Coordinates of C-alpha atoms in Angstrom, one line a residue:
X1 CA -17.7 46.9 6.3
X2 CA -20.7 45.0 5.6
X3 CA -22.5 45.4 2.2
X4 CA -25.8 46.5 1.0
X5 CA -27.3 43.2 0.7
X6 CA -28.6 42.6 4.3
X7 CA -29.9 46.2 5.1
X8 CA -33.5 47.1 4.7
X9 CA -34.1 50.0 2.7
X10 CA -35.6 51.7 5.5
X11 CA -35.7 51.6 9.2
X12 CA -35.5 53.3 12.4
X13 CA -31.9 52.3 12.9
X14 CA -28.9 52.3 10.7
X15 CA -27.6 49.2 9.0
X16 CA -24.3 47.9 7.2
X17 CA -23.3 47.6 3.9
X18 CA -23.4 43.9 2.6
X19 CA -22.2 42.9 -0.9
X20 CA -21.6 40.2 -3.2
X21 CA -19.3 37.0 -4.3
X22 CA -16.8 35.5 -7.3
X23 CA -13.6 36.2 -9.0
X24 CA -10.8 38.4 -8.7
X25 CA -11.3 42.0 -9.7
X26 CA -8.5 41.8 -12.2
X27 CA -10.1 38.9 -13.9
X28 CA -13.5 40.9 -14.2
X29 CA -11.9 44.2 -15.3
X30 CA -9.7 42.1 -18.0
X31 CA -12.2 39.8 -19.3
X32 CA -15.2 41.8 -19.6
X33 CA -16.3 43.1 -22.9
X34 CA -16.2 46.9 -23.7
X35 CA -19.3 48.8 -22.6
X36 CA -21.4 49.6 -25.9
X37 CA -21.0 53.2 -26.8
X38 CA -24.4 54.2 -27.2
X39 CA -26.8 53.6 -23.9
X40 CA -30.1 54.7 -23.5
X41 CA -30.6 57.7 -21.0
X42 CA -31.5 56.4 -17.6
X43 CA -34.3 58.3 -16.2
X44 CA -33.8 57.1 -12.5
X45 CA -36.8 55.8 -11.9
X46 CA -36.1 52.2 -11.8
X47 CA -33.1 49.8 -11.7
X48 CA -30.8 50.2 -14.6
X49 CA -29.0 46.8 -15.6
X50 CA -26.4 46.5 -18.1
X51 CA -25.3 43.1 -19.0
X52 CA -21.5 43.5 -19.8
X53 CA -20.8 39.8 -20.0
X54 CA -23.0 36.8 -20.6
X55 CA -21.4 33.4 -20.8
X56 CA -22.4 31.0 -23.8
X57 CA -23.6 28.4 -21.5
X58 CA -26.4 29.4 -19.1
X59 CA -28.0 26.3 -17.9
X60 CA -29.7 28.1 -15.0
X61 CA -30.7 31.9 -14.0
X62 CA -31.3 33.4 -10.7
X63 CA -35.0 33.3 -9.7
X64 CA -36.5 34.6 -6.4
X65 CA -35.9 32.3 -3.3
X66 CA -32.4 31.1 -4.8
X67 CA -29.4 31.6 -3.0
X68 CA -26.5 33.2 -4.4
X69 CA -22.6 34.1 -3.8
X70 CA -21.5 37.0 -5.9
X71 CA -18.7 39.4 -6.1
X72 CA -19.2 43.2 -6.6
X73 CA -17.5 46.7 -6.5
X74 CA -20.0 49.2 -5.1
X75 CA -19.4 52.9 -6.1
X76 CA -21.2 56.3 -6.5
X77 CA -21.8 57.9 -9.8
X78 CA -18.9 60.1 -9.7
X79 CA -16.7 56.8 -9.5
X80 CA -15.8 56.9 -5.7
X81 CA -16.1 53.4 -4.2
X82 CA -18.1 52.7 -1.0
X83 CA -17.5 48.8 -0.9
X84 CA -16.0 46.0 -2.3
X85 CA -16.5 42.4 -1.9
X86 CA -13.0 41.6 -3.4
X87 CA -11.1 43.8 -0.6
X88 CA -12.7 41.2 1.9
X89 CA -11.5 38.1 0.2
X90 CA -14.8 36.7 0.3
X91 CA -18.0 36.7 -1.8
X92 CA -21.4 38.1 -0.5
X93 CA -23.9 35.4 0.1
X94 CA -27.4 36.0 0.5
X95 CA -31.1 34.7 -0.5
X96 CA -32.7 36.4 -3.3
X97 CA -36.3 38.1 -3.1
X98 CA -36.3 37.2 0.7
X99 CA -35.9 41.0 1.6
X100 CA -32.2 40.4 2.8
X101 CA -31.1 42.9 0.2
X102 CA -32.3 46.5 -0.9
X103 CA -35.0 46.0 -3.2
X104 CA -32.9 47.4 -6.4
X105 CA -30.3 44.5 -5.5
X106 CA -33.1 42.0 -5.4
X107 CA -34.5 42.8 -8.3
X108 CA -31.1 43.2 -10.4
X109 CA -29.9 39.9 -9.8
X110 CA -32.9 38.0 -11.1
X111 CA -32.1 36.3 -14.4
X112 CA -28.5 36.3 -13.9
X113 CA -26.4 33.4 -14.9
X114 CA -23.4 32.2 -13.3
X115 CA -19.9 33.9 -14.4
X116 CA -22.4 36.8 -15.8
X117 CA -21.2 40.5 -15.2
X118 CA -23.6 43.2 -14.7
X119 CA -23.5 46.7 -14.2
X120 CA -26.4 47.9 -11.9
X121 CA -27.7 51.5 -11.2
X122 CA -30.0 51.7 -8.4
X123 CA -32.0 55.0 -7.3
X124 CA -32.2 56.0 -3.8
X125 CA -35.9 54.9 -3.4
X126 CA -34.9 51.2 -4.2
X127 CA -31.5 51.6 -2.1
X128 CA -31.3 53.2 1.3
X129 CA -33.6 56.3 0.3
X130 CA -33.2 59.5 2.5
X131 CA -31.3 58.1 5.4
X132 CA -28.3 56.6 3.8
X133 CA -26.1 54.6 5.8
X134 CA -23.8 55.3 8.9
X135 CA -20.5 53.8 9.8
X136 CA -21.0 50.8 11.8
X137 CA -18.1 51.8 14.3
X138 CA -19.9 55.4 14.8
X139 CA -23.2 53.7 15.4
X140 CA -21.9 51.3 17.9
X141 CA -20.1 53.9 19.9
X142 CA -23.3 56.2 20.2
X143 CA -25.5 53.1 21.3
X144 CA -22.7 52.3 24.1
X145 CA -22.9 56.1 25.0
X146 CA -26.5 56.7 25.0
X147 CA -26.2 59.6 22.8
X148 CA -28.3 57.6 20.0
X149 CA -30.2 60.5 17.6
X150 CA -33.2 59.5 15.6
X151 CA -31.4 60.7 12.5
X152 CA -28.0 59.5 13.0
X153 CA -27.7 58.1 9.4
X154 CA -27.8 61.7 8.0
X155 CA -25.8 63.0 10.8
X156 CA -22.8 60.7 10.2
X157 CA -23.1 59.5 6.8
X158 CA -20.5 61.4 5.0
X159 CA -18.0 59.2 3.2
X160 CA -20.3 56.2 3.6
X161 CA -23.6 56.2 1.6
X162 CA -25.2 59.6 2.1
X163 CA -29.0 60.3 1.8
X164 CA -30.6 60.1 -1.5
X165 CA -27.5 58.3 -3.1
X166 CA -27.6 56.7 -6.3
X167 CA -25.5 53.4 -6.1
X168 CA -23.7 51.7 -8.9
X169 CA -22.8 47.9 -8.6
X170 CA -20.4 45.9 -10.8
X171 CA -21.7 42.4 -10.1
X172 CA -20.1 39.1 -11.1
X173 CA -22.4 36.1 -10.2
X174 CA -20.1 32.9 -8.6
X175 CA -22.6 30.4 -7.5
X176 CA -26.2 29.7 -7.4
X177 CA -28.7 27.1 -5.9
X178 CA -32.0 26.5 -4.2
X179 CA -33.1 24.6 -1.3
X180 CA -35.2 22.4 -3.2
X181 CA -32.1 21.5 -5.4
X182 CA -30.8 17.7 -5.7
X183 CA -27.6 16.1 -7.1
X184 CA -27.5 16.7 -10.7
X185 CA -25.6 14.0 -12.9
X186 CA -24.6 14.4 -16.2
X187 CA -23.1 11.5 -18.0
X188 CA -21.0 12.6 -21.0
X189 CA -19.2 9.3 -21.7
X190 CA -20.4 5.8 -20.9
X191 CA -18.7 2.5 -22.3
X192 CA -20.6 0.2 -24.4
X193 CA -20.0 -2.7 -22.2
X194 CA -21.2 -2.1 -18.5
X195 CA -21.1 -5.6 -16.6
X196 CA -21.4 -3.9 -13.2
X197 CA -22.8 -0.6 -11.6
X198 CA -21.8 1.4 -8.5
X199 CA -23.9 0.3 -5.5
X200 CA -23.9 1.2 -2.0
X201 CA -21.1 -0.4 -0.1
X202 CA -19.0 -1.0 -3.1
X203 CA -15.4 0.4 -3.2
X204 CA -14.2 2.6 -5.8
X205 CA -11.4 4.4 -7.3
X206 CA -12.0 7.4 -9.5
X207 CA -10.2 10.4 -10.5
X208 CA -11.8 13.8 -10.5
X209 CA -11.5 17.8 -10.8
X210 CA -13.5 19.6 -8.6
X211 CA -14.7 23.1 -9.4
X212 CA -16.9 25.6 -8.3
X213 CA -20.1 26.8 -10.5
X214 CA -17.9 29.5 -12.0
X215 CA -15.2 26.8 -12.9
X216 CA -12.7 27.8 -10.6
X217 CA -10.4 24.7 -9.8
X218 CA -10.0 24.1 -6.0
X219 CA -8.9 20.3 -6.2
X220 CA -7.9 17.7 -8.6
X221 CA -6.9 13.9 -7.9
X222 CA -5.1 14.1 -11.7
X223 CA -2.7 16.7 -10.2
X224 CA -1.8 14.5 -7.2
X225 CA -1.5 11.4 -9.8
X226 CA -3.4 9.4 -7.6
X227 CA -6.8 8.0 -7.7
X228 CA -9.2 9.0 -4.8
X229 CA -10.4 5.6 -3.2
X230 CA -13.4 5.1 -0.9
X231 CA -16.4 3.3 0.0
X232 CA -19.8 4.5 -1.6
X233 CA -22.9 5.3 0.4
X234 CA -21.8 4.6 4.0
X235 CA -20.7 8.2 4.8
X236 CA -17.1 8.2 4.1
X237 CA -17.8 10.9 1.5
X238 CA -20.1 14.2 1.2
X239 CA -23.6 13.3 0.8
X240 CA -23.8 14.4 -2.6
X241 CA -20.8 12.5 -3.8
X242 CA -22.3 9.5 -2.3
X243 CA -25.4 10.0 -4.3
X244 CA -23.5 11.0 -7.8
X245 CA -21.3 7.9 -7.5
X246 CA -24.1 5.5 -7.8
X247 CA -24.7 3.8 -10.9
X248 CA -21.5 4.5 -12.8
X249 CA -19.6 1.9 -14.7
X250 CA -15.9 1.6 -15.0
X251 CA -14.6 3.8 -17.7
X252 CA -17.9 6.3 -17.4
X253 CA -17.4 10.2 -17.1
X254 CA -19.9 12.2 -15.3
X255 CA -20.2 15.5 -14.0
X256 CA -21.7 15.6 -10.6
X257 CA -23.3 19.3 -9.2
X258 CA -23.6 19.0 -5.7
X259 CA -25.5 22.1 -3.9
X260 CA -23.8 23.1 -0.7
X261 CA -26.2 21.3 1.9
X262 CA -25.3 18.1 0.2
X263 CA -21.6 19.1 0.6
X264 CA -19.8 21.1 3.1
X265 CA -22.6 23.9 4.1
X266 CA -22.3 26.8 5.5
X267 CA -18.9 26.5 7.1
X268 CA -17.1 25.1 3.9
X269 CA -14.1 22.7 4.6
X270 CA -12.1 25.5 6.5
X271 CA -9.6 25.4 3.7
X272 CA -10.2 25.9 -0.2
X273 CA -13.8 25.6 -0.1
X274 CA -15.8 28.6 1.2
X275 CA -19.4 28.3 2.9
X276 CA -22.5 27.9 0.9
X277 CA -20.5 27.0 -1.9
X278 CA -22.0 24.5 -5.1
X279 CA -19.4 21.9 -6.2
X280 CA -19.0 20.5 -9.5
X281 CA -17.0 17.2 -9.9
X282 CA -15.8 15.9 -13.1
X283 CA -15.5 12.2 -12.6
X284 CA -14.1 9.1 -14.3
X285 CA -14.4 5.9 -12.8
X286 CA -11.7 3.6 -12.8
X287 CA -12.0 0.7 -10.4
X288 CA -15.0 -1.0 -8.4
X289 CA -15.6 -3.9 -6.4
X290 CA -17.4 -4.9 -3.2
X291 CA -15.2 -6.6 -0.1
X292 CA -17.6 -9.5 -0.6
X293 CA -16.4 -10.2 -4.0
X294 CA -15.1 -13.3 -5.1
X295 CA -12.8 -13.7 -8.4
X296 CA -14.8 -13.7 -11.7
X297 CA -13.8 -16.2 -14.4
X298 CA -14.7 -15.5 -18.0
X299 CA -14.1 -18.6 -20.3
X300 CA -12.9 -17.0 -23.8
X301 CA -11.7 -20.1 -25.6
X302 CA -11.9 -23.6 -24.2
X303 CA -10.4 -26.2 -26.6
X304 CA -13.1 -29.1 -27.9
X305 CA -10.5 -31.6 -26.7
X306 CA -9.6 -31.2 -22.8
X307 CA -8.5 -34.6 -21.3
X308 CA -7.3 -33.0 -18.3
X309 CA -8.1 -29.9 -16.3
X310 CA -5.5 -28.5 -13.8
X311 CA -5.7 -29.3 -10.0
X312 CA -4.0 -28.4 -6.8
X313 CA -0.5 -29.3 -6.8
X314 CA -0.1 -29.0 -10.7
X315 CA 3.0 -27.1 -12.5
X316 CA 1.7 -24.6 -14.9
X317 CA 3.1 -22.4 -17.7
X318 CA 1.1 -19.5 -18.8
X319 CA 0.9 -16.3 -20.8
X320 CA -0.7 -13.5 -19.5
X321 CA -1.5 -9.7 -19.9
X322 CA -2.5 -8.0 -16.8
X323 CA -4.4 -4.8 -16.7
X324 CA -6.6 -2.8 -14.1
X325 CA -10.1 -2.4 -14.8
X326 CA -9.9 0.4 -16.8
X327 CA -7.6 -1.2 -19.2
X328 CA -4.2 0.0 -18.1
X329 CA -1.6 -2.7 -18.9
X330 CA 0.6 -3.1 -15.8
X331 CA 2.4 -6.3 -17.1
X332 CA 2.9 -8.9 -19.6
X333 CA 4.5 -12.3 -20.0
X334 CA 4.7 -11.7 -23.7
X335 CA 6.9 -8.7 -23.8
X336 CA 9.4 -10.9 -21.8
X337 CA 8.7 -13.6 -24.3
X338 CA 8.7 -16.1 -21.6
X339 CA 5.6 -17.8 -19.7
X340 CA 5.0 -17.7 -16.2
X341 CA 5.7 -20.9 -14.7
X342 CA 4.4 -21.7 -11.1
X343 CA 2.4 -24.3 -8.7
X344 CA -1.2 -23.9 -8.5
X345 CA -2.9 -23.8 -5.4
X346 CA 0.3 -23.7 -3.5
X347 CA 0.6 -20.0 -2.3
X348 CA 3.3 -19.0 -4.9
X349 CA 0.9 -16.8 -6.6
X350 CA -1.7 -14.2 -5.0
X351 CA -5.0 -16.0 -3.8
X352 CA -7.2 -14.8 -6.6
X353 CA -4.6 -16.4 -9.4
X354 CA -4.5 -19.5 -7.4
X355 CA -8.2 -19.9 -7.5
X356 CA -8.6 -18.8 -11.1
X357 CA -5.8 -21.3 -12.6
X358 CA -7.7 -24.2 -11.3
X359 CA -9.9 -26.2 -13.7
X360 CA -8.0 -25.0 -16.9
X361 CA -7.0 -27.0 -20.0
X362 CA -3.9 -26.5 -21.9
X363 CA -4.5 -24.1 -24.7
X364 CA -7.5 -22.4 -22.8
X365 CA -8.1 -18.7 -22.8
X366 CA -9.6 -17.2 -19.8
X367 CA -10.2 -13.9 -18.2
X368 CA -9.7 -13.9 -14.2
X369 CA -10.9 -10.7 -12.6
X370 CA -9.4 -10.3 -9.0
X371 CA -10.7 -7.9 -6.4
X372 CA -8.0 -6.1 -4.3
X373 CA -8.7 -8.6 -1.1
X374 CA -7.4 -11.2 -3.2
X375 CA -4.9 -9.5 -5.1
X376 CA -2.3 -7.0 -3.5
X377 CA -4.6 -5.4 -1.3
X378 CA -4.5 -1.8 0.1
X379 CA -0.9 -1.3 -0.4
X380 CA -0.5 -2.5 -4.2
X381 CA 2.7 -3.5 -5.5
X382 CA 5.0 -1.9 -8.3
X383 CA 2.5 -0.6 -11.2
X384 CA -0.2 -1.9 -9.4
X385 CA -2.1 0.7 -7.0
X386 CA -3.5 0.1 -3.9
X387 CA -7.0 -1.5 -3.8
X388 CA -6.9 -2.4 -7.6
X389 CA -9.2 -4.7 -9.0
X390 CA -6.8 -6.8 -11.5
X391 CA -7.7 -8.4 -14.5
X392 CA -5.9 -11.3 -16.2
X393 CA -6.2 -12.4 -19.4
X394 CA -4.4 -15.7 -19.6
X395 CA -3.1 -18.5 -22.2
X396 CA -2.3 -21.9 -20.7
X397 CA 0.8 -23.3 -22.2
X398 CA 0.9 -26.7 -20.6
X399 CA 0.9 -28.0 -17.1
X400 CA 1.9 -31.4 -15.1
X401 CA 2.2 -32.8 -11.9
X402 CA 5.3 -33.7 -10.3
X403 CA 4.0 -37.2 -9.7
X404 CA 3.3 -37.5 -13.5
X405 CA 5.2 -40.4 -15.7
X406 CA 5.6 -40.8 -19.4
X407 CA 2.2 -41.1 -21.4
X408 CA 2.2 -43.4 -24.3
X409 CA -0.5 -43.4 -26.8
X410 CA -0.1 -46.1 -29.6
X411 CA -1.5 -44.5 -32.8
X412 CA -0.4 -47.3 -35.1
X413 CA 1.0 -51.4 -34.5
X414 CA 1.8 -53.5 -37.5
X415 CA 0.2 -56.9 -37.4
X416 CA 3.5 -58.4 -37.3
X417 CA 4.8 -57.1 -33.9
X418 CA 6.9 -59.7 -32.3
X419 CA 10.1 -58.2 -32.0
X420 CA 10.0 -55.2 -29.2
X421 CA 12.7 -52.6 -28.5
X422 CA 14.5 -53.3 -25.2
X423 CA 17.5 -51.7 -23.4
X424 CA 20.6 -51.9 -25.5
X425 CA 19.0 -52.1 -28.9
X426 CA 20.2 -49.8 -31.5
X427 CA 17.0 -47.8 -32.8
X428 CA 16.5 -45.7 -35.9
X429 CA 13.3 -43.6 -35.8
X430 CA 11.4 -40.2 -37.0
X431 CA 9.9 -37.9 -34.7
X432 CA 8.1 -34.4 -34.4
X433 CA 8.9 -32.8 -31.1
X434 CA 6.3 -30.1 -30.0
X435 CA 5.2 -28.4 -26.8
X436 CA 1.9 -29.1 -25.1
X437 CA 0.2 -26.4 -26.7
X438 CA 1.3 -27.5 -30.3
X439 CA 4.1 -25.4 -30.9
X440 CA 6.8 -27.3 -33.1
X441 CA 9.9 -27.5 -31.8
X442 CA 11.9 -29.6 -34.1
X443 CA 11.4 -32.5 -36.6
X444 CA 13.7 -35.2 -38.0
X445 CA 11.4 -35.2 -41.2
X446 CA 12.7 -31.4 -42.2
X447 CA 16.2 -32.4 -41.0
X448 CA 16.2 -35.1 -43.7
X449 CA 17.6 -37.8 -41.4
X450 CA 16.5 -40.3 -38.8
X451 CA 17.4 -40.1 -35.1
X452 CA 19.7 -43.0 -34.0
X453 CA 20.3 -44.1 -30.2
X454 CA 21.0 -47.2 -28.3
X455 CA 18.0 -47.3 -26.0
X456 CA 18.6 -47.1 -22.4
X457 CA 22.2 -45.9 -22.8
X458 CA 21.7 -42.2 -21.7
X459 CA 21.7 -41.0 -25.3
X460 CA 18.1 -39.3 -25.0
X461 CA 16.4 -37.8 -21.9
X462 CA 14.9 -40.3 -19.4
X463 CA 11.1 -40.0 -20.7
X464 CA 12.3 -41.0 -24.3
X465 CA 14.2 -43.8 -23.2
X466 CA 10.9 -44.8 -21.4
X467 CA 8.8 -44.0 -24.2
X468 CA 10.6 -46.2 -26.7
X469 CA 10.7 -49.3 -24.6
X470 CA 8.5 -52.3 -26.1
X471 CA 8.1 -50.6 -29.7
X472 CA 8.1 -52.6 -32.8
X473 CA 9.5 -51.6 -36.1
X474 CA 6.7 -49.6 -38.0
X475 CA 4.7 -48.9 -34.9
X476 CA 3.8 -45.1 -34.5
X477 CA 3.1 -43.8 -30.9
X478 CA 2.6 -40.3 -29.2
X479 CA 5.1 -39.8 -26.2
X480 CA 4.2 -36.9 -23.7
X481 CA 7.2 -36.3 -21.4
X482 CA 7.0 -34.2 -18.1
X483 CA 9.8 -31.7 -17.6
X484 CA 11.4 -33.9 -14.7
X485 CA 11.5 -36.6 -17.2
X486 CA 12.7 -34.4 -19.9
X487 CA 14.8 -31.2 -20.0
X488 CA 13.8 -29.9 -16.5
X489 CA 13.6 -26.4 -15.1
X490 CA 16.3 -25.1 -17.3
X491 CA 15.2 -26.5 -20.7
X492 CA 17.4 -25.9 -23.5
X493 CA 18.5 -22.2 -24.3
X494 CA 16.8 -21.1 -27.5
X495 CA 15.2 -24.5 -28.1
X496 CA 13.1 -25.8 -25.1
X497 CA 11.5 -23.6 -22.3
X498 CA 12.3 -24.4 -18.9
X499 CA 9.9 -26.8 -17.0
X500 CA 8.0 -27.7 -20.6
X501 CA 5.8 -30.8 -21.1
X502 CA 7.1 -32.4 -24.2
X503 CA 5.1 -34.3 -27.0
X504 CA 7.0 -36.6 -29.5
X505 CA 5.0 -38.1 -32.3
X506 CA 7.4 -41.1 -33.2
X507 CA 7.6 -43.9 -36.0
X508 CA 10.3 -46.6 -35.5
X509 CA 12.1 -47.2 -38.6
X510 CA 14.8 -49.9 -37.8
X511 CA 15.7 -52.0 -34.7
X512 CA 19.2 -53.5 -34.2
X513 CA 18.9 -55.7 -31.3
X514 CA 21.5 -55.2 -28.9
X515 CA 23.9 -57.6 -26.6
X516 CA 22.9 -58.7 -23.1
X517 CA 23.2 -56.1 -20.6
X518 CA 27.1 -55.8 -19.3
X519 CA 28.3 -56.8 -22.7
X520 CA 30.3 -54.5 -25.3
X521 CA 31.2 -57.8 -27.6
X522 CA 29.7 -61.3 -27.9
X523 CA 30.8 -64.3 -29.7
X524 CA 28.3 -65.8 -32.3
X525 CA 30.0 -69.3 -32.1
X526 CA 32.5 -71.2 -29.7
X527 CA 35.2 -69.4 -28.4
X528 CA 38.5 -70.7 -29.3
X529 CA 40.5 -72.4 -26.6
X530 CA 43.6 -70.7 -27.5
X531 CA 42.2 -67.1 -27.4
X532 CA 45.1 -65.4 -26.1
X533 CA 47.6 -66.8 -28.5
X534 CA 45.3 -65.9 -31.6
X535 CA 45.2 -62.2 -30.4
X536 CA 49.0 -62.3 -29.6
X537 CA 50.1 -62.4 -33.2
X538 CA 53.9 -61.9 -32.5
X539 CA 53.7 -64.4 -29.9
X540 CA 55.7 -62.2 -27.3
X541 CA 53.3 -62.9 -24.4
X542 CA 52.2 -59.5 -24.8
X543 CA 48.8 -57.9 -26.4
X544 CA 49.1 -54.3 -27.3
X545 CA 45.8 -52.1 -28.1
X546 CA 46.7 -52.4 -31.8
X547 CA 46.9 -56.1 -31.9
X548 CA 43.4 -56.4 -29.8
X549 CA 41.7 -53.9 -32.2
X550 CA 42.6 -55.5 -35.2
X551 CA 41.9 -59.1 -33.8
X552 CA 38.3 -57.8 -32.8
X553 CA 37.7 -56.2 -36.1
X554 CA 38.4 -59.5 -37.9
X555 CA 36.0 -61.2 -35.9
X556 CA 33.2 -58.6 -36.5
X557 CA 33.9 -58.6 -40.4
X558 CA 34.0 -62.5 -40.3
X559 CA 30.8 -62.8 -38.3
X560 CA 32.3 -64.9 -35.5
X561 CA 31.8 -61.9 -33.1
X562 CA 29.4 -59.0 -32.6
X563 CA 29.9 -55.5 -31.1
X564 CA 27.1 -53.5 -28.9
X565 CA 25.3 -51.7 -32.1
X566 CA 25.4 -48.0 -32.1
X567 CA 28.5 -47.3 -30.3
X568 CA 31.7 -46.2 -31.7
X569 CA 34.2 -48.9 -32.8
X570 CA 37.4 -47.4 -31.5
X571 CA 35.7 -46.5 -28.0
X572 CA 34.4 -50.1 -27.5
X573 CA 37.6 -51.8 -28.2
X574 CA 39.6 -49.4 -26.0
X575 CA 37.2 -49.9 -23.3
X576 CA 37.3 -53.6 -23.6
X577 CA 41.3 -53.6 -23.9
X578 CA 41.5 -51.2 -20.4
X579 CA 39.1 -53.7 -18.8
X580 CA 42.0 -56.6 -19.4
X581 CA 44.9 -54.5 -18.9
X582 CA 44.3 -54.8 -15.1
X583 CA 47.9 -53.2 -14.0
X584 CA 47.3 -50.2 -16.6
X585 CA 50.7 -50.4 -18.1
X586 CA 49.2 -50.4 -21.8
X587 CA 49.8 -54.2 -22.1
X588 CA 47.9 -57.4 -21.7
X589 CA 49.5 -60.5 -20.5
X590 CA 48.1 -64.1 -20.4
X591 CA 47.7 -63.7 -16.5
X592 CA 45.5 -60.7 -16.9
X593 CA 43.2 -61.9 -19.7
X594 CA 40.0 -63.3 -18.7
X595 CA 36.7 -64.2 -20.4
X596 CA 33.2 -62.6 -18.9
X597 CA 32.3 -65.8 -17.6
X598 CA 35.9 -66.1 -15.9
X599 CA 35.6 -62.6 -14.0
X600 CA 34.9 -62.9 -10.3
X601 CA 31.9 -60.8 -10.8
X602 CA 33.9 -57.8 -11.1
X603 CA 31.4 -56.1 -13.7
X604 CA 33.6 -55.3 -16.5
X605 CA 32.4 -55.1 -19.9
X606 CA 34.7 -57.3 -21.8
X607 CA 35.3 -60.6 -23.7

């Protein structure tokens, strides 16, 4: 059965009952406040309106010319029901004040708020008068048989609306709009910083709750735990949402109210949204970019001294916090307590980071904002959603190039600097070792002792061997060592990070000249022509290790001979003896014994 909204109060023919839209009957019955006990008597001359529930917030009331959607229960004074929109499962939708309703209902709806509930009494003269309303099916049969009577309503109105009937309507207003309405935007939170606002053709990611004007939820991206991602202003959205999103900042929250002719119109969406429904979207904008965007770089701290900036092919170590535009953290190198190490401009990282890492200094802090087409694209990765703008706050720990060599800066050189360090010299020096960003690793000063080495013997990393060359006692220098000449990709666990550039501030304190290359022992004077006999103290024709060791020790103590400085005495002597013991039987004979200049270029380190 149709309702009393669309039927004229009087006419030659009979009409159908058209009624009204909103919430469930149970809601209306349970939520409505009790009817006041004392009501003034109704004289039946005009429409009587009892406001049973009025919402606290009423931004707008029905005026003539508005379109409304409402639910209703229609009954007679004795309580007998003649119609209900709830039974049909849909609201009654109609313009107010345009003759589409009985006069009493047109009058009763004016001034109503969405979610307001009214109990309305309508006298016959403002309802269906002396004719009442026939059943539609009876009228149809009469018209088809040609037996239509002038007073069909009075003849067949029993059980529908009889003549001179007073009508009661329990009305709940669900929706209200006007054909002159526009999209309404109410911003209830806007971030203090708003570097950019949504424009036509931008791509946005946002969360929303979608409700009708009465607050009924019809959709929510929060429930799906996934943002709604779309272009703005190019027709991918309903027109009202296209308008409502313009001008938003990331992090902004706004309520967008859209009339049906800028939403899903008369037909609705065929699912959750009925025809002629106003829509309310509570939106929070999470992300914003344009396909034409490049990366954005914000320099937060640039060191005063920046002698070198990264270039394509450099290897860089940096810390970072990675967030989405709304501040959500998705990754951090700090949480792993380890830098991210990679080549720059070689495709080892996403395209936007490759670009953003160019031109940085050691110690620099910068923010790199990367649009999704230069990040992880539409698919995203891990905690990074598809089409997400990425924000990286980076701190550059160090960088180098694989072609780099050791860098030496002399900070102080004594005026008397004639004796320079060379391979084989025994050196004693102090140093402070740090990373390129200034992080101190170790200091001999704090250890309270010098570091002692034989230069060029492999006792230190290659870069330090290089950095200590040609240095004089008292000289101070800074030696910068790239990782491939330092501790490499692995570093030293717990001490030196992998791929770290090292900085040594060095002061040379002592230098003992070494022996010529290839020698472990040299004579300071002439060599005895009877050397073997002098060593062979028991004159048995064989020299044992003990005899050999005692003899060498005596020569060093007397100043006649000199051992290579910085090495263990026993190891040197054993090495010399082994070189002479050519058959490996633990004894050296006169036939085996040879001086260095007597060797047929065998390359042994011996006498």
